[in-house]
Tab-separated table of C-alpha atoms and ligand atoms in Angstrom:
chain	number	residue	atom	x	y	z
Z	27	UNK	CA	185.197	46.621	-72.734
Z	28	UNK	CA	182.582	44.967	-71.389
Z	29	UNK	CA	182.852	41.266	-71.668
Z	30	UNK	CA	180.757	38.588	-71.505
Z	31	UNK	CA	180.921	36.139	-68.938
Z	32	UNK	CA	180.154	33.075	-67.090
Z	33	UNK	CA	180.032	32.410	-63.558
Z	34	UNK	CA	179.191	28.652	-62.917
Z	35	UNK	CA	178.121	28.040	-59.383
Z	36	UNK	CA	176.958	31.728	-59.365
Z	37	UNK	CA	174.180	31.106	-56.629
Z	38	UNK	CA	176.709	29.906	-54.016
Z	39	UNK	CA	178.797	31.773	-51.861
Z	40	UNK	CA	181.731	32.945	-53.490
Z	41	UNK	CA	179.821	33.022	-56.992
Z	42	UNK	CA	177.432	35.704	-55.908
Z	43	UNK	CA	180.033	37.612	-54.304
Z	44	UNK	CA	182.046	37.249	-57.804
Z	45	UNK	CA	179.026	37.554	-60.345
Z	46	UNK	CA	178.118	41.239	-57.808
Z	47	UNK	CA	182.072	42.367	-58.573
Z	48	UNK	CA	181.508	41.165	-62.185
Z	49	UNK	CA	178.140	43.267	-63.057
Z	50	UNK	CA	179.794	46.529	-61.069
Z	51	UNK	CA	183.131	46.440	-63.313
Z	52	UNK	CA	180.742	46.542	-65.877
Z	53	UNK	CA	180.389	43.365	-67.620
Z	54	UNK	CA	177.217	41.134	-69.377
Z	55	UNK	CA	177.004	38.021	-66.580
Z	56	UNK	CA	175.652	34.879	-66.875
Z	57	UNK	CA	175.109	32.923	-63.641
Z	58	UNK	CA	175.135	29.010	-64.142
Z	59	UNK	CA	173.698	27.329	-61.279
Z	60	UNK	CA	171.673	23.675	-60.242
Z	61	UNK	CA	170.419	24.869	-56.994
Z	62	UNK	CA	172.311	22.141	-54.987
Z	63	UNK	CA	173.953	24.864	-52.553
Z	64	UNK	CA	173.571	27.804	-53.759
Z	65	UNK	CA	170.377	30.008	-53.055
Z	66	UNK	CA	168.043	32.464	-55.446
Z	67	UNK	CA	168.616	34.552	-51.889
Z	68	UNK	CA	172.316	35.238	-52.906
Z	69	UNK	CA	171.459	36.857	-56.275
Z	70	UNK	CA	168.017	38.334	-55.763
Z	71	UNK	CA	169.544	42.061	-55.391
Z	72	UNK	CA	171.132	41.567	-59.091
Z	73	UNK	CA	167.855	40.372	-60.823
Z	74	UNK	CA	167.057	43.939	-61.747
Z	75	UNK	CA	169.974	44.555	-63.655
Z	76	UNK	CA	169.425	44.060	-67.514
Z	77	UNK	CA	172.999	42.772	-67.637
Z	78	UNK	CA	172.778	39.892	-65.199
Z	79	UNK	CA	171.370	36.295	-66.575
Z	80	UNK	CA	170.170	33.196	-64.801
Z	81	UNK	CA	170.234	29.537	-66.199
Z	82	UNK	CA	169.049	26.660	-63.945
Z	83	UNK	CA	171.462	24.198	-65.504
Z	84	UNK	CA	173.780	21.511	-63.969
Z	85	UNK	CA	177.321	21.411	-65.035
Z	86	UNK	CA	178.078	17.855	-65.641
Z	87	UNK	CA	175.654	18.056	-68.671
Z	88	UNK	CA	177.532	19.917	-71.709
Z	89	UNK	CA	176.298	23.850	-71.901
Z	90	UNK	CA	176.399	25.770	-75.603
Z	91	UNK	CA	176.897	29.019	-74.702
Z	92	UNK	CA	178.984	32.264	-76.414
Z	93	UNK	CA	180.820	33.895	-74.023
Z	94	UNK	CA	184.682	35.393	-73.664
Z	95	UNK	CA	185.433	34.823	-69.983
Z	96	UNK	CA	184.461	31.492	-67.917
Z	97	UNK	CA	184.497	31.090	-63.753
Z	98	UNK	CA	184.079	27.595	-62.450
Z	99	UNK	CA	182.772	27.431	-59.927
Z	100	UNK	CA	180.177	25.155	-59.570
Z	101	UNK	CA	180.879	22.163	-56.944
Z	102	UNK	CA	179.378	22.423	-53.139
Z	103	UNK	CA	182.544	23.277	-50.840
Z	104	UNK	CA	181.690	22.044	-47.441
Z	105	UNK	CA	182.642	18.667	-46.207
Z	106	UNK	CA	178.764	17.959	-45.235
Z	107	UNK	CA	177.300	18.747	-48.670
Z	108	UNK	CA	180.150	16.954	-50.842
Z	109	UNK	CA	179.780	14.236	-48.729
Z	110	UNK	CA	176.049	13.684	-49.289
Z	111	UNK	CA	176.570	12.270	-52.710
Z	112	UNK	CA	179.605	11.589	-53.277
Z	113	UNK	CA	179.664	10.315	-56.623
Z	114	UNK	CA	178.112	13.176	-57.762
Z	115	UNK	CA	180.723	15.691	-56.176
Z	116	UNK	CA	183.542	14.221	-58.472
Z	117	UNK	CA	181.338	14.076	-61.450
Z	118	UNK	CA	180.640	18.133	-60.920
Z	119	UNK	CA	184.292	18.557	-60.618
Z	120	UNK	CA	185.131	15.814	-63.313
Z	121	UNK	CA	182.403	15.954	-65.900
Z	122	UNK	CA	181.861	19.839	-65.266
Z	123	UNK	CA	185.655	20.701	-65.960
Z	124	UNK	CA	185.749	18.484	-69.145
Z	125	UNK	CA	182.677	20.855	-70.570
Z	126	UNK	CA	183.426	24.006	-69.283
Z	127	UNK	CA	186.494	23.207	-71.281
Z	128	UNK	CA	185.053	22.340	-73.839
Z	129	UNK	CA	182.852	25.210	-74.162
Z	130	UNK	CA	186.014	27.292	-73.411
Z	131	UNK	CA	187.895	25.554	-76.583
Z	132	UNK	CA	185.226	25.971	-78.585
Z	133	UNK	CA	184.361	29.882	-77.840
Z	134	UNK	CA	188.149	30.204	-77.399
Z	135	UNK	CA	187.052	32.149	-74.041
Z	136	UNK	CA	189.899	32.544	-70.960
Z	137	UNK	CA	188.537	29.894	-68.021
Z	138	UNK	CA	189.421	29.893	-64.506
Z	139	UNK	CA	189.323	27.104	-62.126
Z	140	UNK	CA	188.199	27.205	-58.379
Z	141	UNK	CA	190.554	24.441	-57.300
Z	142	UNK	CA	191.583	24.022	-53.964
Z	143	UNK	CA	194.103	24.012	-50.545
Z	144	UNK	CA	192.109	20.494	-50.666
Z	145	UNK	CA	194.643	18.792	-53.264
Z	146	UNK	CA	197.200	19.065	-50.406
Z	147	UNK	CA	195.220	16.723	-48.532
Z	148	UNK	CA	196.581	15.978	-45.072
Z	149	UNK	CA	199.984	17.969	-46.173
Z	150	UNK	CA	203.392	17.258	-44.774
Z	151	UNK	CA	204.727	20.251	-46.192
Z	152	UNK	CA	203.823	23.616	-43.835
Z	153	UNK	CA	202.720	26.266	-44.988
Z	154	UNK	CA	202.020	24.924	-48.303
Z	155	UNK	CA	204.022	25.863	-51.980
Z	156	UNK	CA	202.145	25.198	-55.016
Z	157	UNK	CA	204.915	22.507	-56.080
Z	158	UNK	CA	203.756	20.726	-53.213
Z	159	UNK	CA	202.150	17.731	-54.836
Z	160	UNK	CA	199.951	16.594	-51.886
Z	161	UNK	CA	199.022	14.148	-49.252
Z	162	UNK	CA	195.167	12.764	-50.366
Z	163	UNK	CA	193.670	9.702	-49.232
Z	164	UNK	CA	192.481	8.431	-52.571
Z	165	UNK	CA	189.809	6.157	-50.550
Z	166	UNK	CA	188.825	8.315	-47.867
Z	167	UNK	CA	185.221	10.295	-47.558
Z	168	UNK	CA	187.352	13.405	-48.419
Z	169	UNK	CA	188.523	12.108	-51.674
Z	170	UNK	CA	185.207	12.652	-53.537
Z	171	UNK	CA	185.717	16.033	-53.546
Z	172	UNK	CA	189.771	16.263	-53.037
Z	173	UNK	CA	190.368	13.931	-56.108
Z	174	UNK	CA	187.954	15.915	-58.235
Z	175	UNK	CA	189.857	18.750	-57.750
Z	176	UNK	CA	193.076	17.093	-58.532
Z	177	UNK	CA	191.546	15.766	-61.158
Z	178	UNK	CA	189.939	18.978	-62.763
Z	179	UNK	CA	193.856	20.288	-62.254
Z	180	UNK	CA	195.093	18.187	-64.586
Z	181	UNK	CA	192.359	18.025	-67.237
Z	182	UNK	CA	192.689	22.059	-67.329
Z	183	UNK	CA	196.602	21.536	-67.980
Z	184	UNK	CA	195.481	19.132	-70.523
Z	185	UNK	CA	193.392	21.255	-72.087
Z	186	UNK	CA	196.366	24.429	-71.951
Z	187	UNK	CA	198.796	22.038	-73.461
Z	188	UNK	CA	197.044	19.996	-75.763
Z	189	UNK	CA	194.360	22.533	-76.981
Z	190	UNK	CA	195.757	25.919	-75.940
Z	191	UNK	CA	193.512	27.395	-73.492
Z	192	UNK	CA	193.962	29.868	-71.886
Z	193	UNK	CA	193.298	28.590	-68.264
Z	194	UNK	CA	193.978	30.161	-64.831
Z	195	UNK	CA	193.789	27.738	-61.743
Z	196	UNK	CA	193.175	29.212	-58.135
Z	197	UNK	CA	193.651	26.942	-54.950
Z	198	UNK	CA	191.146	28.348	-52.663
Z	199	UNK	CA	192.241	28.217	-48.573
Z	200	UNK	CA	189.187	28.115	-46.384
Z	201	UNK	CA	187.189	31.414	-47.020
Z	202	UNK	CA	184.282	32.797	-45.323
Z	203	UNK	CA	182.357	35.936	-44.858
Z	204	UNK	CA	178.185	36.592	-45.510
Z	205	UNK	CA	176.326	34.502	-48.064
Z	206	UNK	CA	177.839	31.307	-46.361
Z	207	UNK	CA	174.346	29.008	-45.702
Z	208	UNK	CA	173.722	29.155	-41.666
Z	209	UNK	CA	173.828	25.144	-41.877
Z	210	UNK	CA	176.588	24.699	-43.918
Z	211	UNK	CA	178.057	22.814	-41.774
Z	212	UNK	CA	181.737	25.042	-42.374
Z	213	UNK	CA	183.536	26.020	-39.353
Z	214	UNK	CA	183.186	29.886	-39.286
Z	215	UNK	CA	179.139	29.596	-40.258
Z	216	UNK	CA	178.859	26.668	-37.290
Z	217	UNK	CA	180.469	28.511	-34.505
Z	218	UNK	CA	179.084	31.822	-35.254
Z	219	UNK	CA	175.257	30.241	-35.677
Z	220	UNK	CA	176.027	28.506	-32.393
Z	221	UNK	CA	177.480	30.994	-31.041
Z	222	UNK	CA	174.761	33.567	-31.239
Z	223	UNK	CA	171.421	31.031	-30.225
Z	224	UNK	CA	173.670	30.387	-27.328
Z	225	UNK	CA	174.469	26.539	-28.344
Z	226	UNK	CA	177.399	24.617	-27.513
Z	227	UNK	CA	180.453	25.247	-29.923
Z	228	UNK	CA	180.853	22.141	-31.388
Z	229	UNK	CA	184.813	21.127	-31.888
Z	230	UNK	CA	186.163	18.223	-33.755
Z	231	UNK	CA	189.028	17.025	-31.998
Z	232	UNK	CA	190.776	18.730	-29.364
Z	233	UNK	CA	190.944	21.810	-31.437
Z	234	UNK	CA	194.093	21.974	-32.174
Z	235	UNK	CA	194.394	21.311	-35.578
Z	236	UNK	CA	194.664	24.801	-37.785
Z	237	UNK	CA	193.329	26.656	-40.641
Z	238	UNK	CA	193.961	30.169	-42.423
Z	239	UNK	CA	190.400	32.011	-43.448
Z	240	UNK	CA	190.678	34.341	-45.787
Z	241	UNK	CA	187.429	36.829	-45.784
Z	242	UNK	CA	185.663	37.055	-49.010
Z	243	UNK	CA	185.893	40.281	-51.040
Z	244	UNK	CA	189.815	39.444	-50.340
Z	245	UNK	CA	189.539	36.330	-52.255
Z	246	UNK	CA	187.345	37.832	-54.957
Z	247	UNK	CA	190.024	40.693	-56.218
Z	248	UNK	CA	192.242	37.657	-56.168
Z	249	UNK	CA	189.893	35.947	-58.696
Z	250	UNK	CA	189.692	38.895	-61.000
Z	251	UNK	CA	193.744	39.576	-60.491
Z	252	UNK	CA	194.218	36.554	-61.756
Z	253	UNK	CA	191.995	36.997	-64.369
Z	254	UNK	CA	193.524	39.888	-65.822
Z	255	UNK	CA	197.235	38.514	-65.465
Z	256	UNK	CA	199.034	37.804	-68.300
Z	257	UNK	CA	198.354	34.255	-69.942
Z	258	UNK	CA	201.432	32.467	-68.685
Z	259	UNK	CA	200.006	33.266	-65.353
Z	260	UNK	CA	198.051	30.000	-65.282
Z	261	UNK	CA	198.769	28.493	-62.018
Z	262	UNK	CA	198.073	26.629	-59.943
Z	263	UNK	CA	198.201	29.771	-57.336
Z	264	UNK	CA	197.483	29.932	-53.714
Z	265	UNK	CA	195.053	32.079	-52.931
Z	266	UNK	CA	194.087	32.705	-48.951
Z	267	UNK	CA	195.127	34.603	-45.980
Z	268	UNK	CA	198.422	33.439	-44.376
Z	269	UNK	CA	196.985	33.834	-41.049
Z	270	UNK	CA	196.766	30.589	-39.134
Z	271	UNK	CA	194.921	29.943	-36.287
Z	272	UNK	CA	194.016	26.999	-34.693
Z	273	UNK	CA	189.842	25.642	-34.213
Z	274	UNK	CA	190.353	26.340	-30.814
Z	275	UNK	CA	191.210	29.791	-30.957
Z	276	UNK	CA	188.330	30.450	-33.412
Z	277	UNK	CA	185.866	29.470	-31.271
Z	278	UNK	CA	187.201	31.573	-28.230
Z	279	UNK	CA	187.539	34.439	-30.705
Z	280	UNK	CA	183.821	34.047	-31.933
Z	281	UNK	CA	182.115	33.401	-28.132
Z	282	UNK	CA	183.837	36.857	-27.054
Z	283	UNK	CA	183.195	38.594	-30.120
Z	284	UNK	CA	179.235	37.896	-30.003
Z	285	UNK	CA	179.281	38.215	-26.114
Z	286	UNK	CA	177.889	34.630	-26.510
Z	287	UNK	CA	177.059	32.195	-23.134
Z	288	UNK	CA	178.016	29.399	-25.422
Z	289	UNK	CA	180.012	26.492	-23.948
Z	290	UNK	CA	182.454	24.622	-25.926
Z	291	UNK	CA	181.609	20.663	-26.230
Z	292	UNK	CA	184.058	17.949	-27.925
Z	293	UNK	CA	183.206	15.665	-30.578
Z	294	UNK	CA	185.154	13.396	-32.233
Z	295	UNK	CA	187.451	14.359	-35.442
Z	296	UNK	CA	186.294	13.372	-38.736
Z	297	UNK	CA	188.305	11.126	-40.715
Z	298	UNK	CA	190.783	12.052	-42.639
Z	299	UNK	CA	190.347	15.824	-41.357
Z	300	UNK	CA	193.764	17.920	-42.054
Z	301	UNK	CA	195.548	18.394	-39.062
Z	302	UNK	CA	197.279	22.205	-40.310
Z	303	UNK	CA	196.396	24.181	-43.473
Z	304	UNK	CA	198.128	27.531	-44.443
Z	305	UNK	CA	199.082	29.229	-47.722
Z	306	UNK	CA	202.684	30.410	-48.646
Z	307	UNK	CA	201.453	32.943	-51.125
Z	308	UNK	CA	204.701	34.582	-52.802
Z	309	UNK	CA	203.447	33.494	-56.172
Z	310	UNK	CA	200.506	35.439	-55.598
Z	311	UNK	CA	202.277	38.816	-54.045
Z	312	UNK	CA	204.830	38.411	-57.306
Z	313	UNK	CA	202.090	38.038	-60.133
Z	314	UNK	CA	199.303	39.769	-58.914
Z	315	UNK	CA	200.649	42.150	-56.309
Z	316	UNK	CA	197.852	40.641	-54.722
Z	317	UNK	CA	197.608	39.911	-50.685
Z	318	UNK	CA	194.636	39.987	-48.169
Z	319	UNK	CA	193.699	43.028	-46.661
Z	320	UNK	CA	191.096	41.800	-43.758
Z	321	UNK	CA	191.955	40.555	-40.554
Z	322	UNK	CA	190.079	38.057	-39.288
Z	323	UNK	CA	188.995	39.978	-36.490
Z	324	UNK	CA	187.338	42.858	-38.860
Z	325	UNK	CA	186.085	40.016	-41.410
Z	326	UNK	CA	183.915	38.239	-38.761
Z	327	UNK	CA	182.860	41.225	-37.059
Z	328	UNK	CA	181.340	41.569	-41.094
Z	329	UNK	CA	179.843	37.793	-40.866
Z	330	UNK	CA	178.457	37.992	-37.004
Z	331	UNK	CA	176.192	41.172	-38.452
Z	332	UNK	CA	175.257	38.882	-41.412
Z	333	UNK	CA	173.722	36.089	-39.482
Z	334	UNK	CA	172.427	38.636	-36.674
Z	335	UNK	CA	170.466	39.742	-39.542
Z	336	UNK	CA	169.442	36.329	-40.821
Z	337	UNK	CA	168.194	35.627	-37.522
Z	338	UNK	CA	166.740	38.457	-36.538
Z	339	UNK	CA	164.428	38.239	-40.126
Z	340	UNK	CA	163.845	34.302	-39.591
Z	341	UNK	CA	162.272	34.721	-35.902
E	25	NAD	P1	178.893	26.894	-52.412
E	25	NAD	O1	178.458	25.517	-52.085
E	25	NAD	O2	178.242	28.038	-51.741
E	25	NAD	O3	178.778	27.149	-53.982
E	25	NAD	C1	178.832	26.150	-54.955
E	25	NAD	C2	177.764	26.439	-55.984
E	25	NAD	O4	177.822	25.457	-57.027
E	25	NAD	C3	176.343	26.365	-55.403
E	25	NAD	O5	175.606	27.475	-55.824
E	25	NAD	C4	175.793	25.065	-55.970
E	25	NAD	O6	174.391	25.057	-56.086
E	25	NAD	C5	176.506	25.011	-57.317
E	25	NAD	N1	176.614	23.660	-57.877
E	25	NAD	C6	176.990	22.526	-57.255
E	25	NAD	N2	176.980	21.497	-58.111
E	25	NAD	C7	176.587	21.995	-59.321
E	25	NAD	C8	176.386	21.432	-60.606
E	25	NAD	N3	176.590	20.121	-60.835
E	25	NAD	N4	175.965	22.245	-61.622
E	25	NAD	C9	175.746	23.570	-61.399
E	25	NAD	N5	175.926	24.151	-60.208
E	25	NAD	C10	176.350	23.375	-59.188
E	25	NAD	O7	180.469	26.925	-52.170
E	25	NAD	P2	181.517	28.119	-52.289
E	25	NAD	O8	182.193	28.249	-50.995
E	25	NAD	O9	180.908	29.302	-52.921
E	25	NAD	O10	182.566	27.479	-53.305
E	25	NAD	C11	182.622	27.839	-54.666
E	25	NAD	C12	183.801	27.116	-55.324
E	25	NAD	O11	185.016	27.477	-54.666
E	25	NAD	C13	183.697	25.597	-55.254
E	25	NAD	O12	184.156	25.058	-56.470
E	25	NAD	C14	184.624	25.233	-54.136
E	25	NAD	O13	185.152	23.950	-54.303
E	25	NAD	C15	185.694	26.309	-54.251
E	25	NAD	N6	186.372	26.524	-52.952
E	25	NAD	C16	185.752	27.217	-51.947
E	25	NAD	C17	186.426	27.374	-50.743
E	25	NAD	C18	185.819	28.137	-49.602
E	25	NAD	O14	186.416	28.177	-48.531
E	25	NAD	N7	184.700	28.802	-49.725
E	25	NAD	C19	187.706	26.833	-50.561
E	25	NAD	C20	188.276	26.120	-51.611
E	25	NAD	C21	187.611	25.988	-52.809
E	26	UDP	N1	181.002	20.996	-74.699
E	26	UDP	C1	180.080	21.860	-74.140
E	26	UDP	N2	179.883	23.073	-74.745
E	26	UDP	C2	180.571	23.460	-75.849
E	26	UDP	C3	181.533	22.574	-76.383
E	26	UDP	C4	181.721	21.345	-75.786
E	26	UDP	O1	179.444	21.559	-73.147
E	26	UDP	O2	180.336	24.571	-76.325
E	26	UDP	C5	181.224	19.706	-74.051
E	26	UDP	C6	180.974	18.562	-75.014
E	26	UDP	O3	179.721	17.997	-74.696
E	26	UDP	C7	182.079	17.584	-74.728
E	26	UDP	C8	183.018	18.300	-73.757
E	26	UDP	O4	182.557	19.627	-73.657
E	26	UDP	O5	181.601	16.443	-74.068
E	26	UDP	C9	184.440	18.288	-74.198
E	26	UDP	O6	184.530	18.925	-75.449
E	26	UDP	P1	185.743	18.642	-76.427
E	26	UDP	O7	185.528	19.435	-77.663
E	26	UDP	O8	187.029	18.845	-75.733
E	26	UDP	O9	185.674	17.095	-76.669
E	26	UDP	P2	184.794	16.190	-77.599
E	26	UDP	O10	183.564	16.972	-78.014
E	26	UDP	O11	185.685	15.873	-78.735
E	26	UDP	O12	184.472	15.034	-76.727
E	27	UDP	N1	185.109	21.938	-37.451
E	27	UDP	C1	184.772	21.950	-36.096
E	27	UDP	N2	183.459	22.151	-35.754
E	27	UDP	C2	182.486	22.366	-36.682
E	27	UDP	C3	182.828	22.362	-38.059
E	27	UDP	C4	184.158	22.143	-38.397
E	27	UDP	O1	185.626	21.785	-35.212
E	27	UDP	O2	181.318	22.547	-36.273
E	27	UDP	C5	186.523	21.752	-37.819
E	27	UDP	C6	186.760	20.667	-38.863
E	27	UDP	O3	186.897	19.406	-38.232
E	27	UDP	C7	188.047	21.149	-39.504
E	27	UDP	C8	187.943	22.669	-39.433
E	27	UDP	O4	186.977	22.948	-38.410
E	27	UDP	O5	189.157	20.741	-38.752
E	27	UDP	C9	187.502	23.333	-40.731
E	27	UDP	O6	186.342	22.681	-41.179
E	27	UDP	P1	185.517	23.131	-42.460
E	27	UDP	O7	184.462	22.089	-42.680
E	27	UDP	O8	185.094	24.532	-42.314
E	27	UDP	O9	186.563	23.125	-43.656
E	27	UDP	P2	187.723	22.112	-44.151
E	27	UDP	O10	187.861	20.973	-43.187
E	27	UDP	O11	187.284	21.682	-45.486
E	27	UDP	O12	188.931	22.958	-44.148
């Protein structure tokens, strides 16, 4: 049946990716989007399709809509950009969830949440369960964005238990892949950009700290798995690729891949930066059957050709 759906945050990253899955399953999409991070680049090759939709509009201001199947999205995801205004980062995440909800009780429509590995703050507990209730620095220049999230949490388990809706919440590990903006200021984007002008590969810290990337169109049947699981399957649910590597080893892994004469320089860690980050995702393999399929290796191999090609059509 072809549903009707919204995708808020649609121009970013992941959003393109899912509104692009959306539209070939078949479905009527309508991508929500203010433009902060996201680009009309990421969803040019869908404008032709009669089925696709865009609305300049900014979440935190309420949307009437009629639609059966919400994605929020909407809320820039790296540490640079939700750090530029801070205040407005949590009232995205805040204000947003509260009408998406809305809209969602109103329409009675099924709404998913992008949360994030980012409620586990600094975590303590390794790799990380979703009853794992966190380590966040509620005052830190992280919090903007991790205490939105937390916050968005509860007011969709709010919603589920006081109102009934039908809510599924995904925490998102670090994922990457094309469509990622070349100044993002994310790890994977950074190293490869730097990597192929030949620029140093800037690490924060020594390196050592670690994350798991998961590469896109993994993370995206995730979304839709969980989509289509039963209703009790709300979540919270890991989703990312168990794989855990250190900084250090990414950018060795990204110099050799590109063939790159790229030195590695130092700089110091940001504050509050989490020191290891990696999903235990049982709950995921159980409900959805669901687990990543791309290796890291293969996925950046994927990302390196994207930003060849970026580069090679900027110069
Ligand atoms: P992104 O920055 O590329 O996409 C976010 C999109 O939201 C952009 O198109 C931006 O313009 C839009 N947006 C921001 N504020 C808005 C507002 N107030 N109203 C309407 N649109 C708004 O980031 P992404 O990586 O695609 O992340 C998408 C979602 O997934 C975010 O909610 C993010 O927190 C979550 N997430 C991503 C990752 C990751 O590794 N990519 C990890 C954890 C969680
Ligand atoms: N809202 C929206 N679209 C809708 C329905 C509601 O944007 O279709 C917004 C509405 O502006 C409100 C918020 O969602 O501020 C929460 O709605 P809810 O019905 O839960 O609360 P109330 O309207 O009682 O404040
Ligand atoms: N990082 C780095 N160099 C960069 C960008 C990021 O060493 O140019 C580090 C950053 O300090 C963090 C990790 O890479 O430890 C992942 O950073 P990212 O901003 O991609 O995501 P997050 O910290 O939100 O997981």
């Amino acid at each position: 049946m072809r549903k009707r759906v919204l995708v808020t945050g649609g121009a970013g990253f992941l959003g393109s990716h899912l509104c692009e899955q959306l539209l070939e399953r078949g479905h009527d999409v309508l991508c929500v989007d203010n433009y902060f991070t996201g680009t009309k680049d990421n969803i040019a090759h869908l404008l032709d399709n009669p089925y696709f939709e865009v609305m300049r509009h900014d979440v935190t201001f309420p949307l009437y809509v009629e639609v059966n199947e919400i994605y929020n999205l909407a809320c820039p995801a790296s540490p640079v950009h939700y750090q530029f205004d801070p205040v407005q980062t949590t009232k995205t995440s805040v204000h947003g969830a509260i009408n998406m909800l809305g809209l969602a009780k109103r329409v009675r429509a099924k709404i998913f949440q992008a949360s994030t590995s980012e409620v586990y703050g600094d975590p303590d507990v390794h790799p990380q369960t979703e009853d794992y209730h966190g380590n966040v620095n509620t005052i830190g220049p992280r919090a903007c964005y991790d205490e939105g999230k937390r916050c968005a949490e509860t007011l969709f388990f709010d919603y589920h238990r006081q109102h009934k809706v039908d809510i599924r919440v995904a925490r998102i590990f670090n994922t990457y892949g094309p469509r990622m903006l070349p100044n993002d200021g994310r790890v994977v984007s950074n190293f490869i950009m730097q990597a192929l002008q030949n620029q140093p590969i800037t690490i924060f810290g020594d390196g050592s700290q670690t994350r798991s990337f998961c590469y896109v169109d993994d993370l995206i049947r995730g979304f839709l798995g969980m989509m289509d699981a039963p209703s009790e399957v709300t979540g919270p649910m890991n989703l990312g690729n168990p794989g855990e590597f250190t900084i250090k080893q990414l950018a060795e892994k990204v110099v050799e891949m590109t063939g790159s004469k790229s030195e590695i320089s130092y700089h110091p860690l940001p504050q509050d930066d989490p020191t290891q980050r990696c999903p235990n995702i049982s709950a995921a393999k159980k409900h959805l059957d669901w687990e990543p399929k791309v290796a890291l290796n293969e996925g950046l191999v994927k990302t390196v050709a994207f930003f060849e090609d970026l580069l090679r059509r900027n110069t």
